[in-house]
XYZ file of C-alpha atoms in Angstrom:
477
model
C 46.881 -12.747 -51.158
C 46.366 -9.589 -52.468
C 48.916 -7.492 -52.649
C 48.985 -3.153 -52.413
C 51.661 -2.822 -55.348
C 50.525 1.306 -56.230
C 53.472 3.350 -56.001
C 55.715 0.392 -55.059
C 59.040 -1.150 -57.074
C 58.176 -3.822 -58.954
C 60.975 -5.679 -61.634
C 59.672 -7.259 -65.117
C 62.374 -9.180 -67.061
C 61.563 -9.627 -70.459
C 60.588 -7.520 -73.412
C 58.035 -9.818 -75.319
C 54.383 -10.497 -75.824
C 54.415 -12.090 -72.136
C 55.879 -9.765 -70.663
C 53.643 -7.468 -72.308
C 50.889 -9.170 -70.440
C 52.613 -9.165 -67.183
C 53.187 -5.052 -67.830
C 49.465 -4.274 -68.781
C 48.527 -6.123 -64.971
C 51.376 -4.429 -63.123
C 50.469 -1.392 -64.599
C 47.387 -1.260 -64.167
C 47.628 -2.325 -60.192
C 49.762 1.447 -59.972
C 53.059 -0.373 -59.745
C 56.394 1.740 -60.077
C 57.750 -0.419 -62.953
C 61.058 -1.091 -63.960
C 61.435 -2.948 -67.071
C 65.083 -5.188 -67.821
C 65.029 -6.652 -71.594
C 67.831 -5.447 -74.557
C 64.333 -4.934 -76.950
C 60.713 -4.609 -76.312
C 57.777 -5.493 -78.509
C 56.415 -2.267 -80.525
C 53.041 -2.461 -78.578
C 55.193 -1.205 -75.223
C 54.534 1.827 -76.671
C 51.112 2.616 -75.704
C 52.923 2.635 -72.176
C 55.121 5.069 -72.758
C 56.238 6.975 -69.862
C 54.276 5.183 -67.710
C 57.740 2.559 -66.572
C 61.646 2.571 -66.641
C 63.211 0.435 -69.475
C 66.761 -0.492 -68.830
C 68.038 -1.480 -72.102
C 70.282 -3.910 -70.974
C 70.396 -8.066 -69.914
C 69.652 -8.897 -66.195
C 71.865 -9.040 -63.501
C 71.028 -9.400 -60.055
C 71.511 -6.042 -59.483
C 68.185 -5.059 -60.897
C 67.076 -6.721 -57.745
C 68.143 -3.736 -55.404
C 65.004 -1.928 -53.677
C 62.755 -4.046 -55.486
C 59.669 -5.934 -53.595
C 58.399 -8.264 -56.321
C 60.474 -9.289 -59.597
C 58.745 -11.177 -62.671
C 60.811 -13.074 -64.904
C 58.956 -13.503 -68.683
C 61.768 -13.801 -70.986
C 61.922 -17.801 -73.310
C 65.479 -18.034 -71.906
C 65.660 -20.557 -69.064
C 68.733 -19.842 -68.083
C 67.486 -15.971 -67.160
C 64.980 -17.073 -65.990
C 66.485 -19.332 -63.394
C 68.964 -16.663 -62.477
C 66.103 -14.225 -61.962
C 64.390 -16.660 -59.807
C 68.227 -17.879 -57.744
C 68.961 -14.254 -56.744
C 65.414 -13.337 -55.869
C 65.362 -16.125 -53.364
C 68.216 -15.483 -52.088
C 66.959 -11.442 -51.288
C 64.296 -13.385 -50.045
C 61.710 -11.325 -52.415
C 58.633 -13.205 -54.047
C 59.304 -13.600 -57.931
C 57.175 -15.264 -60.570
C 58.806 -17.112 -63.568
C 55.869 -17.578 -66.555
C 55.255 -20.800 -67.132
C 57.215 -22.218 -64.100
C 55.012 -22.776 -61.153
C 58.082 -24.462 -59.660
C 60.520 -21.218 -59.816
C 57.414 -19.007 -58.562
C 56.508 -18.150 -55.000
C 53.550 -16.475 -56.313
C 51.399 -16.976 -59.011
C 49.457 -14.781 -61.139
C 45.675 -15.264 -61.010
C 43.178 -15.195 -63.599
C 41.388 -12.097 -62.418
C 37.766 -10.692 -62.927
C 37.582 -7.234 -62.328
C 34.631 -5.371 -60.543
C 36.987 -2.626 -59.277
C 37.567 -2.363 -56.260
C 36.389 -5.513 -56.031
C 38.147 -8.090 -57.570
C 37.842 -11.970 -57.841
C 40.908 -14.363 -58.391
C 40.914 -17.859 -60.051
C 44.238 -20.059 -59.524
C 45.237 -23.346 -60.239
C 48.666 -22.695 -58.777
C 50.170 -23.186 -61.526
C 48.415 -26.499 -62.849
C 45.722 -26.348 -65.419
C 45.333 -22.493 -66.764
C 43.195 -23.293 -69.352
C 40.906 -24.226 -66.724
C 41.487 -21.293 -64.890
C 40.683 -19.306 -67.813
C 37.011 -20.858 -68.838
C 36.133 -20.622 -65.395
C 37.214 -16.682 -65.270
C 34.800 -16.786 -68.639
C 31.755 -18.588 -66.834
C 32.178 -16.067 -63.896
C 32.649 -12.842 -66.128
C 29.047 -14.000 -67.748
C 27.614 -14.396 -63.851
C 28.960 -11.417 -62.118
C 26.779 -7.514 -62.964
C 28.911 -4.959 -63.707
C 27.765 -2.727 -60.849
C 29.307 -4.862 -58.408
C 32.280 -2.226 -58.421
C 29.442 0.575 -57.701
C 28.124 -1.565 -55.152
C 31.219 -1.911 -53.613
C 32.056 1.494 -53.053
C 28.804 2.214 -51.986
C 29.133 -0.242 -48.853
C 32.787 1.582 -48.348
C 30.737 4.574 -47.523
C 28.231 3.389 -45.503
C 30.818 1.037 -43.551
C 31.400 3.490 -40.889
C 28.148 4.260 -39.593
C 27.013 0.653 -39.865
C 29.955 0.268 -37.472
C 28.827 3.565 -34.999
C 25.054 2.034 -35.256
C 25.718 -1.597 -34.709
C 28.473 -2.532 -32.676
C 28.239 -6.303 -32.747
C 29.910 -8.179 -35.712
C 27.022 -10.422 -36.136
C 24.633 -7.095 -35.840
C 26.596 -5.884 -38.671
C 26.779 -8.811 -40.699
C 23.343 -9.453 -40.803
C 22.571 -5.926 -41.813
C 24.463 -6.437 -44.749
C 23.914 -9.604 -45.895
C 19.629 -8.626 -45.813
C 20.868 -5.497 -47.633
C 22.376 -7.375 -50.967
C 20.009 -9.396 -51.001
C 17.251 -7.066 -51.139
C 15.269 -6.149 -54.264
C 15.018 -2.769 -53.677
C 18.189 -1.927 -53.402
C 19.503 -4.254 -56.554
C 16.625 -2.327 -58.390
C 18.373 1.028 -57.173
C 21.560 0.492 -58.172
C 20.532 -0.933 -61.554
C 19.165 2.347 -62.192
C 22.208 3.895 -61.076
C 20.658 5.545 -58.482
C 23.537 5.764 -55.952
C 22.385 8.869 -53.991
C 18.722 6.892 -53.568
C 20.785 3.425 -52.693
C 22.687 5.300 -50.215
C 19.961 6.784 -48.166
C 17.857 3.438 -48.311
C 21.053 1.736 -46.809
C 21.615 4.676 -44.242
C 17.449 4.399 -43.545
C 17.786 0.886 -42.848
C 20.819 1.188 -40.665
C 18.503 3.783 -38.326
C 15.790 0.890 -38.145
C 17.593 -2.234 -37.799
C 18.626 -2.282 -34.449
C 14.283 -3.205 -33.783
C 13.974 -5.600 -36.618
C 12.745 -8.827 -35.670
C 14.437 -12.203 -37.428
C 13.037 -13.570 -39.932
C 12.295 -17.854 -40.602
C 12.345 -19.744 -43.815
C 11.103 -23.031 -44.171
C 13.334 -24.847 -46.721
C 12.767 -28.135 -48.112
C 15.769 -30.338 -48.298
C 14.812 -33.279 -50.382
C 14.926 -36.849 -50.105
C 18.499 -36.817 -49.102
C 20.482 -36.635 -52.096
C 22.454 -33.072 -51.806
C 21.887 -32.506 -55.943
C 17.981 -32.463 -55.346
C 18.230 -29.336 -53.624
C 16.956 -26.284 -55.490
C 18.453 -23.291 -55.783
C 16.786 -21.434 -53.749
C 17.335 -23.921 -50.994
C 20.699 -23.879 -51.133
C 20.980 -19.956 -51.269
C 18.375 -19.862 -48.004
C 20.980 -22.277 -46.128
C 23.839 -20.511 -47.148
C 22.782 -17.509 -45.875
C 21.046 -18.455 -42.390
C 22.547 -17.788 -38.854
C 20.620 -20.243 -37.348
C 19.376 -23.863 -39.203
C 16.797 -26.224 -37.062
C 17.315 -29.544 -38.901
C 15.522 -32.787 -38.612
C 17.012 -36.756 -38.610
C 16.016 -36.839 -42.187
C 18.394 -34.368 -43.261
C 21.880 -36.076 -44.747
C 24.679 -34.895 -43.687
C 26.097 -34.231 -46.894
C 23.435 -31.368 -47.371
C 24.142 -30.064 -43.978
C 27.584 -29.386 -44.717
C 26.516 -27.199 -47.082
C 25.467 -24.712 -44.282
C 27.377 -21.619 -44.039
C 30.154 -22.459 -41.172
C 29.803 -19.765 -38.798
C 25.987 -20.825 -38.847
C 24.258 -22.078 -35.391
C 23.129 -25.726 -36.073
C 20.092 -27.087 -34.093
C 18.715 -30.456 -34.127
C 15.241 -30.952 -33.416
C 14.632 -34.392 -35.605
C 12.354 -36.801 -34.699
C 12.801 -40.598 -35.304
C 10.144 -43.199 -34.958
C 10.851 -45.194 -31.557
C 13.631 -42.659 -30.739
C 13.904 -39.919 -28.071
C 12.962 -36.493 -29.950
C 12.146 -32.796 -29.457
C 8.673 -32.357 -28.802
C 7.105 -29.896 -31.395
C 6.318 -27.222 -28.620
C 10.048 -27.025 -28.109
C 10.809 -26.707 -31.689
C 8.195 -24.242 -32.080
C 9.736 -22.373 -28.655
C 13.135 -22.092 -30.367
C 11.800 -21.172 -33.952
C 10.441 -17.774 -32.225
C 13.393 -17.265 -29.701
C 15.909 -17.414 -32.496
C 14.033 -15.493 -35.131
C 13.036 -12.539 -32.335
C 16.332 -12.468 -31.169
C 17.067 -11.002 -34.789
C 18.191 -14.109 -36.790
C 17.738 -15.301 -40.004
C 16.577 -18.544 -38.861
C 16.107 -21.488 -41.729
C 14.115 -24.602 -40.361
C 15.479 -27.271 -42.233
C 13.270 -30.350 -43.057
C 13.941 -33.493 -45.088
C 11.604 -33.821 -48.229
C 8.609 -31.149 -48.905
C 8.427 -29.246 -45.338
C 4.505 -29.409 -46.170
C 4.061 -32.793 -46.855
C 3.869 -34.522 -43.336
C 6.494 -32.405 -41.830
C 4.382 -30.414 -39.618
C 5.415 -27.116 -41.787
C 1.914 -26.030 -41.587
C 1.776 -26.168 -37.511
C 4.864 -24.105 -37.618
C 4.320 -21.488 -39.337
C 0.845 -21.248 -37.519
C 2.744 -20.198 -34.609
C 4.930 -17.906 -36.330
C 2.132 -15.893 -37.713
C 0.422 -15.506 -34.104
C 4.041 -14.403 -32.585
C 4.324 -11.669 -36.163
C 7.290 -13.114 -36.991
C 7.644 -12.918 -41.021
C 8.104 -16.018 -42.860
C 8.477 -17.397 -46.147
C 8.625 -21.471 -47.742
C 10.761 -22.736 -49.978
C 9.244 -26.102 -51.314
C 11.114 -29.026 -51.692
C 11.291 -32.482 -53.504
C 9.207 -34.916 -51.545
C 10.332 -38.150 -50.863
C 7.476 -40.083 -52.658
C 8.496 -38.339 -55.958
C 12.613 -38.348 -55.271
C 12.906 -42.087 -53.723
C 10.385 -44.088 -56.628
C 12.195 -42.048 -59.591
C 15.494 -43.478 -58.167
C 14.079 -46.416 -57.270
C 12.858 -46.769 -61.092
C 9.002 -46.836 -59.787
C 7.122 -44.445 -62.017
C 4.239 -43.087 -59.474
C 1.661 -42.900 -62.685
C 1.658 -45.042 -65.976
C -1.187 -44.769 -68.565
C -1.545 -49.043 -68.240
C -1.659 -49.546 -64.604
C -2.106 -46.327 -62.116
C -4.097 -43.747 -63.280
C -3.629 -41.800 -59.653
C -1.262 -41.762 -56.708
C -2.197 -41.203 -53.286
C 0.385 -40.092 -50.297
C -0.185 -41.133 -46.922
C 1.290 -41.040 -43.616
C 1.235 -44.284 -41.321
C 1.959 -42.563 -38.273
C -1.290 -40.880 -37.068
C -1.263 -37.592 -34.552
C -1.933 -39.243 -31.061
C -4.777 -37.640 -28.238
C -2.935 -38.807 -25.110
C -3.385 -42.763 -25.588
C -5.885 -43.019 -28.192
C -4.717 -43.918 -31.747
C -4.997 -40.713 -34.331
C -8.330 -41.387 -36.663
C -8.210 -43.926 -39.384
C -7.714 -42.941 -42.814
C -10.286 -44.334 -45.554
C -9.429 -47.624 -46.327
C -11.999 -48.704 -48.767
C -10.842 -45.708 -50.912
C -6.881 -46.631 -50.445
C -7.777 -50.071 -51.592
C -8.741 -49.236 -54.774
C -6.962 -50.582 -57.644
C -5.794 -48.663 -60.670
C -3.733 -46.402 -58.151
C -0.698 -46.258 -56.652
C 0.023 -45.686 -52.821
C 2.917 -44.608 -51.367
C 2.679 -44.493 -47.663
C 5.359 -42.391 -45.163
C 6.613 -43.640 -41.674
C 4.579 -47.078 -41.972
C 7.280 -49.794 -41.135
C 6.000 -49.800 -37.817
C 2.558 -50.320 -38.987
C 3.124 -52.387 -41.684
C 1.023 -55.356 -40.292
C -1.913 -53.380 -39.760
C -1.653 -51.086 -42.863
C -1.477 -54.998 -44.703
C -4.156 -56.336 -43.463
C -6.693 -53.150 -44.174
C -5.690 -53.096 -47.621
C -6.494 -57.211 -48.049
C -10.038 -56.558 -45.696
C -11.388 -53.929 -48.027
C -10.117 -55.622 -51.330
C -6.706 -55.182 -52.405
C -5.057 -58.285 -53.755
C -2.568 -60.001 -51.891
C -0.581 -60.182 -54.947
C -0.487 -56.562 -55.377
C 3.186 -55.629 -56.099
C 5.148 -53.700 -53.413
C 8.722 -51.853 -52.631
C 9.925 -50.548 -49.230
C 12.896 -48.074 -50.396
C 15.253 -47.238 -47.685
C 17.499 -43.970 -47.429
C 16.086 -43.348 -50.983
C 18.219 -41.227 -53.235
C 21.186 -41.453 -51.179
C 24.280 -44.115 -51.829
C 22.838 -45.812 -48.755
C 19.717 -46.644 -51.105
C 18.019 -50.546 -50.734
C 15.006 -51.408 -52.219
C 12.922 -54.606 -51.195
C 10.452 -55.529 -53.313
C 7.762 -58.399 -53.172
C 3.694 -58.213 -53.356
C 1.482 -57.038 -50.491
C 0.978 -60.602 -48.940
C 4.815 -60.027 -47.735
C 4.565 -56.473 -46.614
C 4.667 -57.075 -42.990
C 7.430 -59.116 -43.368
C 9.559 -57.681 -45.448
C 8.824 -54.561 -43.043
C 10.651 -56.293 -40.344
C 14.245 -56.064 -42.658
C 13.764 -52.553 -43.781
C 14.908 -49.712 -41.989
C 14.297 -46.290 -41.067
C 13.652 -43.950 -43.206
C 11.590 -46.065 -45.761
C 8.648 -45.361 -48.091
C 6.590 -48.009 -48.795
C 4.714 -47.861 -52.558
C 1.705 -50.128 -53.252
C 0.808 -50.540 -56.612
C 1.117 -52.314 -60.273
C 3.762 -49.817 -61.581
C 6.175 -51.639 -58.831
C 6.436 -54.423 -61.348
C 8.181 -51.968 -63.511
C 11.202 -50.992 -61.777
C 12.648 -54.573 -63.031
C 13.154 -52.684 -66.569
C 13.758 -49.307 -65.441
C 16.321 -49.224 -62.335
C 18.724 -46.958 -63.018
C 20.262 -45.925 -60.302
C 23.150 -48.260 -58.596
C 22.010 -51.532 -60.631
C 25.261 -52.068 -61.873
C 27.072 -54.549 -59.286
C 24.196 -54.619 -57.238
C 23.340 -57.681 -54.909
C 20.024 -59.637 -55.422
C 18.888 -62.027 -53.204
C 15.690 -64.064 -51.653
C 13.856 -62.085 -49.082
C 13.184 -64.976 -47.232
C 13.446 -68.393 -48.605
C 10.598 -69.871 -46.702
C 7.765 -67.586 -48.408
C 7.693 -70.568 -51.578
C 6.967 -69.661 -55.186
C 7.071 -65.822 -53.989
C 9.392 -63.701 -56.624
C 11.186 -61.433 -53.417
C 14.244 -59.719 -54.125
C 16.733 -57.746 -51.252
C 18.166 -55.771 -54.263
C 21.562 -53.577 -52.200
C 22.270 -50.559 -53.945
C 26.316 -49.521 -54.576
């Protein structure tokens, strides 16, 4: 709570180097002080005429037409009667040191005047409090204050111009986080940054949304970039697929409009068209639409398609890459894609072909995937595990080619099977969606470097009737 203390009555017990502190804050919030303490330190000088010292000990008289009281003296038993009789006036009062005998506490405060941010513990860890009012001092421009009365004097005729909240809100959050004004006001150019915010506030009532494409990762919610997270943070609209996890979802802004559009293999879906139809609806209806997709939206995601259509509607678009699942799930899975000794290349596909009504999507090259010295790592091929098996055997991969299928890879959920690619079909049928399957000699070495959820893990024969086969259903804490 923040509290309008200029010109009011505020009480400080104490005459010391806390209470010093308390004075300097008071103070400088425009309080009408009145200070109770037999001494005071020599530095209350500096303040001198600026409060009321009463040179005398407390009583609870002090208390009369007060609205806040502060009690900073090292008596306790002051203290305690400071806090008593303040209760019982029912005002709030603050004892230093004593979140228990405080109905209010003091923040640690950064200040951008007029705008200010406040760090508490309640009480609890200060120290804390205080690196973290450090880490933010370091983060936060000192023009934030300018920028701050700048938007207090453009507020009103954003409010004539647009008269919905949301209209408003969105006009302002595309206005901080534009360039061209942050390169105005770093200038100092106030009279420029307040005509390119009045300009914009003529025009935006016909501005047309806007879409990012953000890539999420492979699930875990510290993969995100930065940029991601900013981009979801700030959209009105997200259009998320099944392979985002719900942990990174609720990291979209609250009052954001959440779509789901996934698609899961042998699972009712949105058809891309209607995807595509809400992608333009949103972002012409003046949102800042983010379409959310697990991975790299350009690796298999269909990112490409998308933003196809959103170039032939105008609509303006930008991408934000993300970790793909082939490099996120082997580096947890301790599968090193390359290695100097075994795979000298790595080759992503995708197992699920586009379909032309009932014919099967065209065949990828097979005699080139086979090759040795290389390590595949196929997407969406548990259902074609059989087939992809057997083409990899026909044109000359050995059956005892190591394998992994890594389910829900990155996440806590993670499982890896591993075996050799005489098992793949089989092992396919104990996997689960969403698993990448990776084909290659540096499989072999995820039995030295695992790292992630070894410890405790559960190990076990894939299927005891495949004899003298090493298979392991490693389950992941």
């Amino acid at each position: 709570m923040f509290a309008k203390l200029e010109g009011r009555p505020v009480l400080l017990v104490g005459g010391g180097e806390v209470a010093l502190r308390k004075a300097r804050l008071l103070l400088a919030a425009g309080a009408r002080l009145t200070l109770v303490s037999p001494e005071l330190e020599p530095e209350f000088a500096e303040f001198t005429g600026r409060f009321t010292h009463l040179a005398e000990r407390f009583t609870p008289a002090h208390l009369a037409g007060q609205i806040l009281v502060v009690a900073a003296t090292d008596n306790l038993e002051v203290n305690a009667l400071v806090y008593q009789s303040a209760n019982q006036l029912g005002l709030f009062v603050n004892v230093v040191d004593d979140p228990k005998r405080s109905s209010f506490i003091f923040p640690s405060i950064i200040d951008r005047s007029p705008l200010m941010v406040a760090v508490s513990s309640g009480g609890k860890a200060p120290v804390l409090v205080r690196l973290l009012r450090e880490r933010l001092e370091s983060l936060l421009p000192r023009h934030l204050g300018g920028l701050t009365e700048l938007s207090g004097r453009v507020r009103d005729k954003a409010k004539r111009v647009l008269s919905s909240i949301s209209d408003r809100r969105r006009f302002w959050e595309r206005a901080f986080a534009s360039n061209t004004l942050a390169s105005l006001i770093e200038k100092e150019d106030w009279q420029g940054a307040e005509q390119w915010l009045s300009d914009g506030l003529d025009q935006a009532k016909s501005e047309v949304g806007e879409v990012v494409l953000v890539g999420a990762g492979p699930g875990d919610p510290g993969l995100l970039t930065l940029k991601a997270l900013q981009q979801i943070q700030q959209a009105e609209v997200v259009l998320y697929d099944q392979l985002v996890s719900a942990e990174i979802l609720d990291l979209v802004r609250r009052d954001a409009t959440l779509v789901s559009v996934g698609k899961k293999a042998g699972a009712h879906s949105v058809p891309q068209e209607e995807t595509n139809r809400l992608l333009v609806e949103y972002a012409k209806a003046g949102n800042r639409v983010v379409r959310l997709k697990g991975g790299d939206p350009f690796m298999f995601g269909r990112g490409g398609e998308e933003l196809e259509v959103l170039a032939d509607e105008g609509i303006p678009f930008s991408v934000v890459p993300g970790i793909t699942a082939a490099a996120g799930a082997t580096a947890y899975a301790g599968i090193p894609l390359t290695h100097r000794d075994y795979a000298q290349s790595a080759v992503f596909i995708t197992g699920h072909c586009k379909q032309n009504g009932q014919k099967e999507g065209k065949e990828p090259d097979w005699q080139q995937l086979a090759a040795t010295s290389q390590t595949l790592v196929i997407y969406m091929g548990l259902m074609r595990s059989e087939h992809i098996q057997q083409q990899l055997v026909d044109h000359g991969r050995s059956q005892a080619t190591p394998i992994a299928i890594i389910e829900r890879g990155t996440t806590s959920r993670q499982r890896v099977l591993t075996g050799t690619l005489a098992d793949l079909a089989e092992l396919a049928k104990q996997a689960v969606s969403p698993s990448l399957i990776v084909i290659g000699e540096v499989v072999a070495l995820r039995d030295r470097l695992a790292w992630f959820g070894e410890l405790g893990g559960e190990q076990q024969r894939a299927n005891p009737d495949l004899d003298g086969c090493d298979l392991k259903l490693v389950q992941l804490a």
